[in-house]
GROMACS .gro file of C-alpha atoms in nm:
model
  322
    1UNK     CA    1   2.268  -9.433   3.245
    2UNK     CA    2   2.038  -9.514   2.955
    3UNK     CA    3   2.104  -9.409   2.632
    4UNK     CA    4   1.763  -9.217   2.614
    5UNK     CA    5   1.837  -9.089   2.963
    6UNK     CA    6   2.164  -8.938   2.801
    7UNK     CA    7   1.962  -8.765   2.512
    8UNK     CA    8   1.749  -8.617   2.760
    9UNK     CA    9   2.012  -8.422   2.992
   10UNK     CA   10   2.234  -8.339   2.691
   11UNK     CA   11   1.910  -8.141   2.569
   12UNK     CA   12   1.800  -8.028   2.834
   13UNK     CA   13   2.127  -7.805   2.869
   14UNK     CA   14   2.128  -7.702   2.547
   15UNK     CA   15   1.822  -7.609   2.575
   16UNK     CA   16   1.978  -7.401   2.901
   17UNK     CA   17   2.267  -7.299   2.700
   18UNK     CA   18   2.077  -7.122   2.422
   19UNK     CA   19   1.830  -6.924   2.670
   20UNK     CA   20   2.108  -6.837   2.827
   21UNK     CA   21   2.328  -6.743   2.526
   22UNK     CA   22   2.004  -6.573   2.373
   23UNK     CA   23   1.978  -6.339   2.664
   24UNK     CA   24   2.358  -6.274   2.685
   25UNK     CA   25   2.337  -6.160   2.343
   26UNK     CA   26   2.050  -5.885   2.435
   27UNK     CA   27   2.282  -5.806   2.727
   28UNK     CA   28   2.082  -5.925   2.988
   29UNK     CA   29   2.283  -6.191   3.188
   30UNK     CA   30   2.071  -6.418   3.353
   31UNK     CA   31   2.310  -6.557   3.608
   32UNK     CA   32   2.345  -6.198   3.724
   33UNK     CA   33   2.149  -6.135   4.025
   34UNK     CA   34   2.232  -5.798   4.097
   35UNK     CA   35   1.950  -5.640   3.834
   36UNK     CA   36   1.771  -5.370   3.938
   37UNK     CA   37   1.391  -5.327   3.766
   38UNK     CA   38   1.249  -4.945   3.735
   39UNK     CA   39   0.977  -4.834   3.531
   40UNK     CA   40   0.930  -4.466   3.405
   41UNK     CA   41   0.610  -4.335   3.224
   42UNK     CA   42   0.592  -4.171   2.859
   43UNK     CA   43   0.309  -3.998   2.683
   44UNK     CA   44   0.508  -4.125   2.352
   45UNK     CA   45   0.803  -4.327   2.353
   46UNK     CA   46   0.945  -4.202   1.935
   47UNK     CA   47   1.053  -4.600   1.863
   48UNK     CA   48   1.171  -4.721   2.175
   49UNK     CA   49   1.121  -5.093   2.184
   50UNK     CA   50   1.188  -5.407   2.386
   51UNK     CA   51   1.559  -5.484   2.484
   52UNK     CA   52   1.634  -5.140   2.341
   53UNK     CA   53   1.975  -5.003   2.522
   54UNK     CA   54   1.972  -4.847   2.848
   55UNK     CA   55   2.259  -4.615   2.905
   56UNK     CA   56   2.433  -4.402   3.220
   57UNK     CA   57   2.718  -4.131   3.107
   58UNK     CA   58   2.741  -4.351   2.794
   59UNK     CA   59   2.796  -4.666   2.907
   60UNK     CA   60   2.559  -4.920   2.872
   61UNK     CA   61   2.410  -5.071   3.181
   62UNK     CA   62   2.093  -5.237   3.100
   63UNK     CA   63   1.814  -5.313   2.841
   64UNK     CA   64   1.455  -5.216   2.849
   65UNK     CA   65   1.220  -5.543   2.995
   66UNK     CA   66   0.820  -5.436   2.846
   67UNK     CA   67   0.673  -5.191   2.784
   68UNK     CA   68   0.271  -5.148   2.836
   69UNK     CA   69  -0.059  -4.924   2.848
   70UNK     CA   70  -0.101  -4.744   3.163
   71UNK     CA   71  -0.464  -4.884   3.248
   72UNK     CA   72  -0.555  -4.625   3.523
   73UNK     CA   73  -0.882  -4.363   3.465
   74UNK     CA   74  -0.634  -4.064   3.472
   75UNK     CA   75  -0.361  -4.165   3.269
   76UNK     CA   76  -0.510  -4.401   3.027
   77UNK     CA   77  -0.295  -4.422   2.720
   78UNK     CA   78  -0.015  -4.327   2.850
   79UNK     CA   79   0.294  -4.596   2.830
   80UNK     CA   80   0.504  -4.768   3.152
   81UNK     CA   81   0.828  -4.874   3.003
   82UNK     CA   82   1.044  -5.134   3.234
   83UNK     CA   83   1.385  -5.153   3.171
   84UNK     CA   84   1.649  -5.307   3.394
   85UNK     CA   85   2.000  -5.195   3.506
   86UNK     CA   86   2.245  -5.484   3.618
   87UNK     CA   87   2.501  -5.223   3.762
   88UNK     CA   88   2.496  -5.166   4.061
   89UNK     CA   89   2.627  -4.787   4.013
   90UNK     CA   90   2.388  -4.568   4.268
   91UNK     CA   91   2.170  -4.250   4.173
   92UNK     CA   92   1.879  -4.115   4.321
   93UNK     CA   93   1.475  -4.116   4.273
   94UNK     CA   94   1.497  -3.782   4.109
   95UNK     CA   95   1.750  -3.889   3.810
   96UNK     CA   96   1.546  -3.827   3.494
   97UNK     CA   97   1.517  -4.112   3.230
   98UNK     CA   98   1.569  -3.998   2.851
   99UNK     CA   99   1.488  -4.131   2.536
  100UNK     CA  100   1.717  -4.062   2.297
  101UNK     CA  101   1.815  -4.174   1.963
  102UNK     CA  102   2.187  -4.236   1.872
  103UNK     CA  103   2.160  -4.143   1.509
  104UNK     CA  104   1.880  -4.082   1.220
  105UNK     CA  105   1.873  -4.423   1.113
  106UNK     CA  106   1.885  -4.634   1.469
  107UNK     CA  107   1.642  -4.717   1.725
  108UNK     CA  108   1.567  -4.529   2.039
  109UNK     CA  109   1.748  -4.575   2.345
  110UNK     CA  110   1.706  -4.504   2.733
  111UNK     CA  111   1.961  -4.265   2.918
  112UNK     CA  112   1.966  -4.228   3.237
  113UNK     CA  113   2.070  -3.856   3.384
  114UNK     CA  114   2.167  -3.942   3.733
  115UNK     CA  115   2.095  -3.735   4.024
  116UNK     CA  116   2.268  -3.764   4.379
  117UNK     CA  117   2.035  -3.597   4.589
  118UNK     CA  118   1.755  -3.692   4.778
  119UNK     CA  119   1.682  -4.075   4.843
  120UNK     CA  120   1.900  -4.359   4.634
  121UNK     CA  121   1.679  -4.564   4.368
  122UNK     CA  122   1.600  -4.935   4.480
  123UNK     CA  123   1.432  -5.170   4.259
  124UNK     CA  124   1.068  -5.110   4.172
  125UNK     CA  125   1.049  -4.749   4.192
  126UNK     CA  126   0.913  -4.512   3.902
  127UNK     CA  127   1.123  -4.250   3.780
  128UNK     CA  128   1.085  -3.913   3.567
  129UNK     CA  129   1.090  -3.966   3.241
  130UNK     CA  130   1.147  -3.720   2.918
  131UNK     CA  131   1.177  -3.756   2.559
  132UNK     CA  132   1.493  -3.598   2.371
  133UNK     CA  133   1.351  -3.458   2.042
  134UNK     CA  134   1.538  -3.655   1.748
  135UNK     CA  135   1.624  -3.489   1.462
  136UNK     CA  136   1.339  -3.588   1.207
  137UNK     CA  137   1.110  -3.511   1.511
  138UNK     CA  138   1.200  -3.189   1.530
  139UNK     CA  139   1.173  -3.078   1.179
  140UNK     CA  140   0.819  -3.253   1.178
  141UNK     CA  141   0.757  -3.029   1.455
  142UNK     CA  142   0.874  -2.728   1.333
  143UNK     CA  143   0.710  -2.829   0.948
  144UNK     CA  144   0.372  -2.881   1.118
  145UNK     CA  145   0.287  -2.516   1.129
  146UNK     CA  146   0.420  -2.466   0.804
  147UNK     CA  147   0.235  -2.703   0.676
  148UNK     CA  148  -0.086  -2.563   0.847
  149UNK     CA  149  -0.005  -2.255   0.664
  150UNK     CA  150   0.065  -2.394   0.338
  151UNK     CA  151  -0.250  -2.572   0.336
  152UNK     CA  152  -0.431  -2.225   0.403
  153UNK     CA  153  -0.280  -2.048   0.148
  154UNK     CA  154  -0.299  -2.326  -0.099
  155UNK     CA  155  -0.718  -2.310   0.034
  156UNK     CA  156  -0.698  -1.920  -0.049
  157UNK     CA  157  -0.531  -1.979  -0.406
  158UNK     CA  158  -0.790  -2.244  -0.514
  159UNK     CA  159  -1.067  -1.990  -0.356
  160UNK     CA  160  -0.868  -1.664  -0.577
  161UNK     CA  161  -0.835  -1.889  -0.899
  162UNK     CA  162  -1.233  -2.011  -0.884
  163UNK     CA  163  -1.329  -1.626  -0.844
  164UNK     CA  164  -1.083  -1.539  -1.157
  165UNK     CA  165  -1.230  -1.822  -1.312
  166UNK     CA  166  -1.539  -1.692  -1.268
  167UNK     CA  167  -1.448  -1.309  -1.403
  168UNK     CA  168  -1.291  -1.476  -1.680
  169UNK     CA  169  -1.550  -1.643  -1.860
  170UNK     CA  170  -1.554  -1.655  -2.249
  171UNK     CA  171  -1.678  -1.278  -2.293
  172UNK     CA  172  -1.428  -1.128  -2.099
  173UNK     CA  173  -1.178  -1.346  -2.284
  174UNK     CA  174  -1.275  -1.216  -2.582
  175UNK     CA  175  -1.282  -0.873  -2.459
  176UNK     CA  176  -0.928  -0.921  -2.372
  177UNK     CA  177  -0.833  -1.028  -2.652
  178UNK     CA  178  -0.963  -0.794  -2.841
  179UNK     CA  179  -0.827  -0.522  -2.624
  180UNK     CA  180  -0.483  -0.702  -2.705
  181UNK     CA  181  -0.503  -0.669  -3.073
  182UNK     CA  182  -0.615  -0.297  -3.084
  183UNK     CA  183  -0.315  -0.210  -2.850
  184UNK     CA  184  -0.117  -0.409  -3.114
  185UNK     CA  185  -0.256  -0.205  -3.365
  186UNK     CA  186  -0.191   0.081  -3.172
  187UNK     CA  187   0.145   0.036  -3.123
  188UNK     CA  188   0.178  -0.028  -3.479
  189UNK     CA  189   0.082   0.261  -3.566
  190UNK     CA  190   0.242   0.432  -3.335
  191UNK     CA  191   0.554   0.285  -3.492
  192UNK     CA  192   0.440   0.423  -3.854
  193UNK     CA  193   0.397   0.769  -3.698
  194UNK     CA  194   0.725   0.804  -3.551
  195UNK     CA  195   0.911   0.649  -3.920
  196UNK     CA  196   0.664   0.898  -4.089
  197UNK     CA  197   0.831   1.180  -3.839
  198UNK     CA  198   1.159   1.038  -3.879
  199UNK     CA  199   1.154   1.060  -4.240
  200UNK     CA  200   1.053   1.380  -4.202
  201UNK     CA  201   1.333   1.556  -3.981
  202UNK     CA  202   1.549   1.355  -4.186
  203UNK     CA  203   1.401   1.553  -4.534
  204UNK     CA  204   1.346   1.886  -4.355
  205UNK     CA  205   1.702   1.906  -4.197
  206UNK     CA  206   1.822   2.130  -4.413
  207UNK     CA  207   1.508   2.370  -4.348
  208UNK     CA  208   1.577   2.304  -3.958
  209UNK     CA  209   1.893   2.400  -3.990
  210UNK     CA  210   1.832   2.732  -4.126
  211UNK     CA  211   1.533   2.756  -3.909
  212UNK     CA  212   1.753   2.730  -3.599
  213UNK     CA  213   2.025   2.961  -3.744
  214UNK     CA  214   1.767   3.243  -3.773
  215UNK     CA  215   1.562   3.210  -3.417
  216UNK     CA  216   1.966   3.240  -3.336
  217UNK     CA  217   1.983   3.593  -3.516
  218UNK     CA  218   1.645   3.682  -3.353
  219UNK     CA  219   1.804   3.631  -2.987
  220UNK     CA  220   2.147   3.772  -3.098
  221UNK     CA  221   1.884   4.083  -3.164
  222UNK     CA  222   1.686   4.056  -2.883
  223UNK     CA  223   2.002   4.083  -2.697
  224UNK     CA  224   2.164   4.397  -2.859
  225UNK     CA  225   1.816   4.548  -2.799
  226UNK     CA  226   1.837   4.467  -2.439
  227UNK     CA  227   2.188   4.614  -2.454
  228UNK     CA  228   2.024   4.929  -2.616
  229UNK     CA  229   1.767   4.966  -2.358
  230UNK     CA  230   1.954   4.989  -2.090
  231UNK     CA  231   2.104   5.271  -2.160
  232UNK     CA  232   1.813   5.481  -2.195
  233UNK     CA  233   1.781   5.735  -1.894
  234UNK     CA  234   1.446   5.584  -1.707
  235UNK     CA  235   1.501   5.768  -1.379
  236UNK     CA  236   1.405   6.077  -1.615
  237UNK     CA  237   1.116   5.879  -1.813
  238UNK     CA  238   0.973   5.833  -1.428
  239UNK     CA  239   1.021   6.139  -1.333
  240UNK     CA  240   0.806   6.240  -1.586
  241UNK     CA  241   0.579   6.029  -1.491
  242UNK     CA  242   0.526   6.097  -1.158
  243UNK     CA  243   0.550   6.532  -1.294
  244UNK     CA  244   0.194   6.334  -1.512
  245UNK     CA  245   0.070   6.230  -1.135
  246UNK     CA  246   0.128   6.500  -0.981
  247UNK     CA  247  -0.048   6.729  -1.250
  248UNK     CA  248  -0.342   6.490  -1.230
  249UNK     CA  249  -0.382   6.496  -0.859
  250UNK     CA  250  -0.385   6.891  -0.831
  251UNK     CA  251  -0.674   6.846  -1.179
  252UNK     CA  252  -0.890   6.626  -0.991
  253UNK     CA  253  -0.820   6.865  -0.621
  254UNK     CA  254  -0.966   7.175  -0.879
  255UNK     CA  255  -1.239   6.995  -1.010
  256UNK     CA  256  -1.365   6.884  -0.674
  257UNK     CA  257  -1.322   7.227  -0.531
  258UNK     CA  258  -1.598   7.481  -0.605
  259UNK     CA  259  -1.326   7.805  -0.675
  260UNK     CA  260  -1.334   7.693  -1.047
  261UNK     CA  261  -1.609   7.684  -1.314
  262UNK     CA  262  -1.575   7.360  -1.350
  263UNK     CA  263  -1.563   7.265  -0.961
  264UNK     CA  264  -1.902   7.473  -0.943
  265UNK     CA  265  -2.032   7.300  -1.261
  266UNK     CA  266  -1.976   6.966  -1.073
  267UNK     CA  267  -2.019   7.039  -0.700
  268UNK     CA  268  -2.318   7.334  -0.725
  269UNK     CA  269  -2.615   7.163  -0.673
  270UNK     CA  270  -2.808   7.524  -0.785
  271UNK     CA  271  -2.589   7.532  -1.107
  272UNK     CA  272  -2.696   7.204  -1.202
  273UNK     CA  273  -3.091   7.322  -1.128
  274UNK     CA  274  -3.061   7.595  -1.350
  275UNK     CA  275  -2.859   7.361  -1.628
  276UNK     CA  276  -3.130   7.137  -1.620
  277UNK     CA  277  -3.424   7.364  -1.625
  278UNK     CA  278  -3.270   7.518  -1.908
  279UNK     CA  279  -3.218   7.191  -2.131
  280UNK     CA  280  -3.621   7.156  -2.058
  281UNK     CA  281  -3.711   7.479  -2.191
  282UNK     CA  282  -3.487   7.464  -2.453
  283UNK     CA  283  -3.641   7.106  -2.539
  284UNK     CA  284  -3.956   7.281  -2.500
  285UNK     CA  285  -3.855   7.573  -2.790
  286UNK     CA  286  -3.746   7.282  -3.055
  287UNK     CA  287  -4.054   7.099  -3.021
  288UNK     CA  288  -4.263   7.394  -3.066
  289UNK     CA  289  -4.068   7.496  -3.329
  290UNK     CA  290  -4.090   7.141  -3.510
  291UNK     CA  291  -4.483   7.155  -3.456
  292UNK     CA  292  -4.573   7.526  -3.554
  293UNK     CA  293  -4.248   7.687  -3.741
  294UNK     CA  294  -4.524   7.966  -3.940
  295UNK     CA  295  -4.512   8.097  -3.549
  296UNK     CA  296  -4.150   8.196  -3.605
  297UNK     CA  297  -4.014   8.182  -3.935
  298UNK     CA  298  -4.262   8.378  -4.238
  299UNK     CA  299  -4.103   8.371  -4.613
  300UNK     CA  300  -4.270   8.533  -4.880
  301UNK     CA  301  -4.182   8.620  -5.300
  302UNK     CA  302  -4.404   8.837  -5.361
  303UNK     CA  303  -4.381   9.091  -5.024
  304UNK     CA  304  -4.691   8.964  -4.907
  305UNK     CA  305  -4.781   9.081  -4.586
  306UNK     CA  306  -4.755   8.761  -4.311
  307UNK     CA  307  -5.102   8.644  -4.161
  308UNK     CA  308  -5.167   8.635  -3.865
  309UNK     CA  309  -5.090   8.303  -3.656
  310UNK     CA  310  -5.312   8.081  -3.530
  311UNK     CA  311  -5.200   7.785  -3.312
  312UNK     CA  312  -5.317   7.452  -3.476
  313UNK     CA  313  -5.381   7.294  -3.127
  314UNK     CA  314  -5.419   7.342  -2.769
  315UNK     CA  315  -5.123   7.191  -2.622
  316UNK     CA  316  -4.889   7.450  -2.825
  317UNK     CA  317  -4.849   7.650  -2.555
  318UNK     CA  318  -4.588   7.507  -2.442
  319UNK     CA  319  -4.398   7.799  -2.253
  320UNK     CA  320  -4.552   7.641  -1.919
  321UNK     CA  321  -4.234   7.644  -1.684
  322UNK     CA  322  -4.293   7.391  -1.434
   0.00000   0.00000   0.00000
């Protein structure tokens, strides 16, 4: 063989050896026939990548191969991940394929849940696929609507503070202020009015003291007299009192009767005629006597004998009984 005949084969399987050594390190072993190629379809795949892990029951049994667009009308965007499994353990079409991630910090992974029912897997086929939630998933998940909220109540806040910035412009500032400092004042002198009263109990205690000792007398008093009234006899002061009643109900049963003078005086209807007509002649008398008194009364010194009377007017005739 020729020396550049000898270059070229020892290259050529180096060339072998470090494809070969390349995919041994990913796992894959490509003097292996006995992979199997599936393909399972994500919405999201949360970091999977190529020649990420493929597991069954924790042990590892393949790597994943691609992973593309689904081009179709009705699932466009969706993902086809192929990953391949070089054991030759057996599960069914209807194992589920998981993506998982191992810790925080890693890569996703494939699992594969088997299932021994139904029809065994062969190469090619598509099987169900789910997503395990990792851990920083889930608390983006669960922060979303917080975060929603958050942002609404931060929206409200601004809203309230732009309102109260609005209320308090520069006058009501300085009306609050100002209503500040006269409360201080107030309080102030509030504070000088209850010194001004302290100094005052303190000067009058003496007076207070003496003060209290007598409204003490006055109840020690008001309590003997208590004592002294009860031992006056009251069933005989209402006795009496009733006896008063009593007398005052038969006074008012005699007035309203007519066998007294004073029951006829009240109750005669006649009586009271007569009373009256009386008081009107009467009236009559003094008014005639008040206009013409030479008709009943005649003084004289010297024994002169009386004229006789003449009535001054008309109307003195007044002895007309109606």
């Amino acid at each position: 063989m020729s020396k550049e005949l000898k270059i070229g084969a020892i290259l050529l399987v180096v060339i072998i050896l470090f494809v070969w050594g390349f995919n041994f390190l990913k796992g894959h072993d490509l003097l292996d026939g006995k992979a199997r190629e599936f393909q399972v379809e994500y919405t999201k795949i949360g970091g999977l990548n190529r020649a990420s892990t493929v597991t069954l029951n924790g042990l590892k049994v393949g790597q994943v191969k691609g992973i593309e667009f689904n081009t179709t009308e009705e699932k466009r965007g969706q993902l086809i991940v192929t990953f391949a499994v070089e054991n030759d353990f057996q599960f069914s079409k209807s194992s589920v394929v998981k993506i998982y991630s191992p810790n925080p910090l890693s890569p996703s992974n494939l699992a594969i849940i088997p299932n021994y029912e139904g029809e065994m897997a062969v190469s090619g086929d598509m099987l169900q696929g789910e997503m395990e939630e990792s851990l920083f998933t889930s608390i983006g998940e669960r922060l979303d609507p917080l975060q929603t909220k958050i942002e609404k109540v931060i929206v409200s806040a601004d809203t309230l503070f732009s309102g109260l910035n609005k209320v308090l412009n520069e006058n009501t500032i300085k009306g609050i202020n100002s209503s500040v400092s006269n409360l201080s004042a107030t309080i102030y002198e509030l504070r000088q009015t209850i010194k001004t009263v302290n100094s005052m109990v303190v000067d009058n205690q003496d007076n207070l003291k003496i003060t209290l000792e007598n409204t003490k007398n006055i109840t020690g008093n008001l309590n003997k007299l208590a004592d002294s009234l009860t031992t006056v006899n009251f069933n005989s002061i209402v006795q009496k009192a009733e006896n008063a009643v009593d007398n005052f109900n038969e006074l008012s049963k005699k007035i309203n009767s007519t066998d007294g003078s004073i029951g006829r005086l009240i109750n005669d209807d006649e009586l009271y005629k007569n009373v009256e007509a009386a008081t009107k002649e009467l009236e009559q008398l003094l008014r005639d006597l008040k206009i013409n008194p030479k008709r009943y009364v005649h003084f004289s010194l010297f024994g002169k004998k009386p004229q006789e009377y003449e009535p001054t007017a008309p109307d003195s005739l007044l002895f007309i009984k109606d």
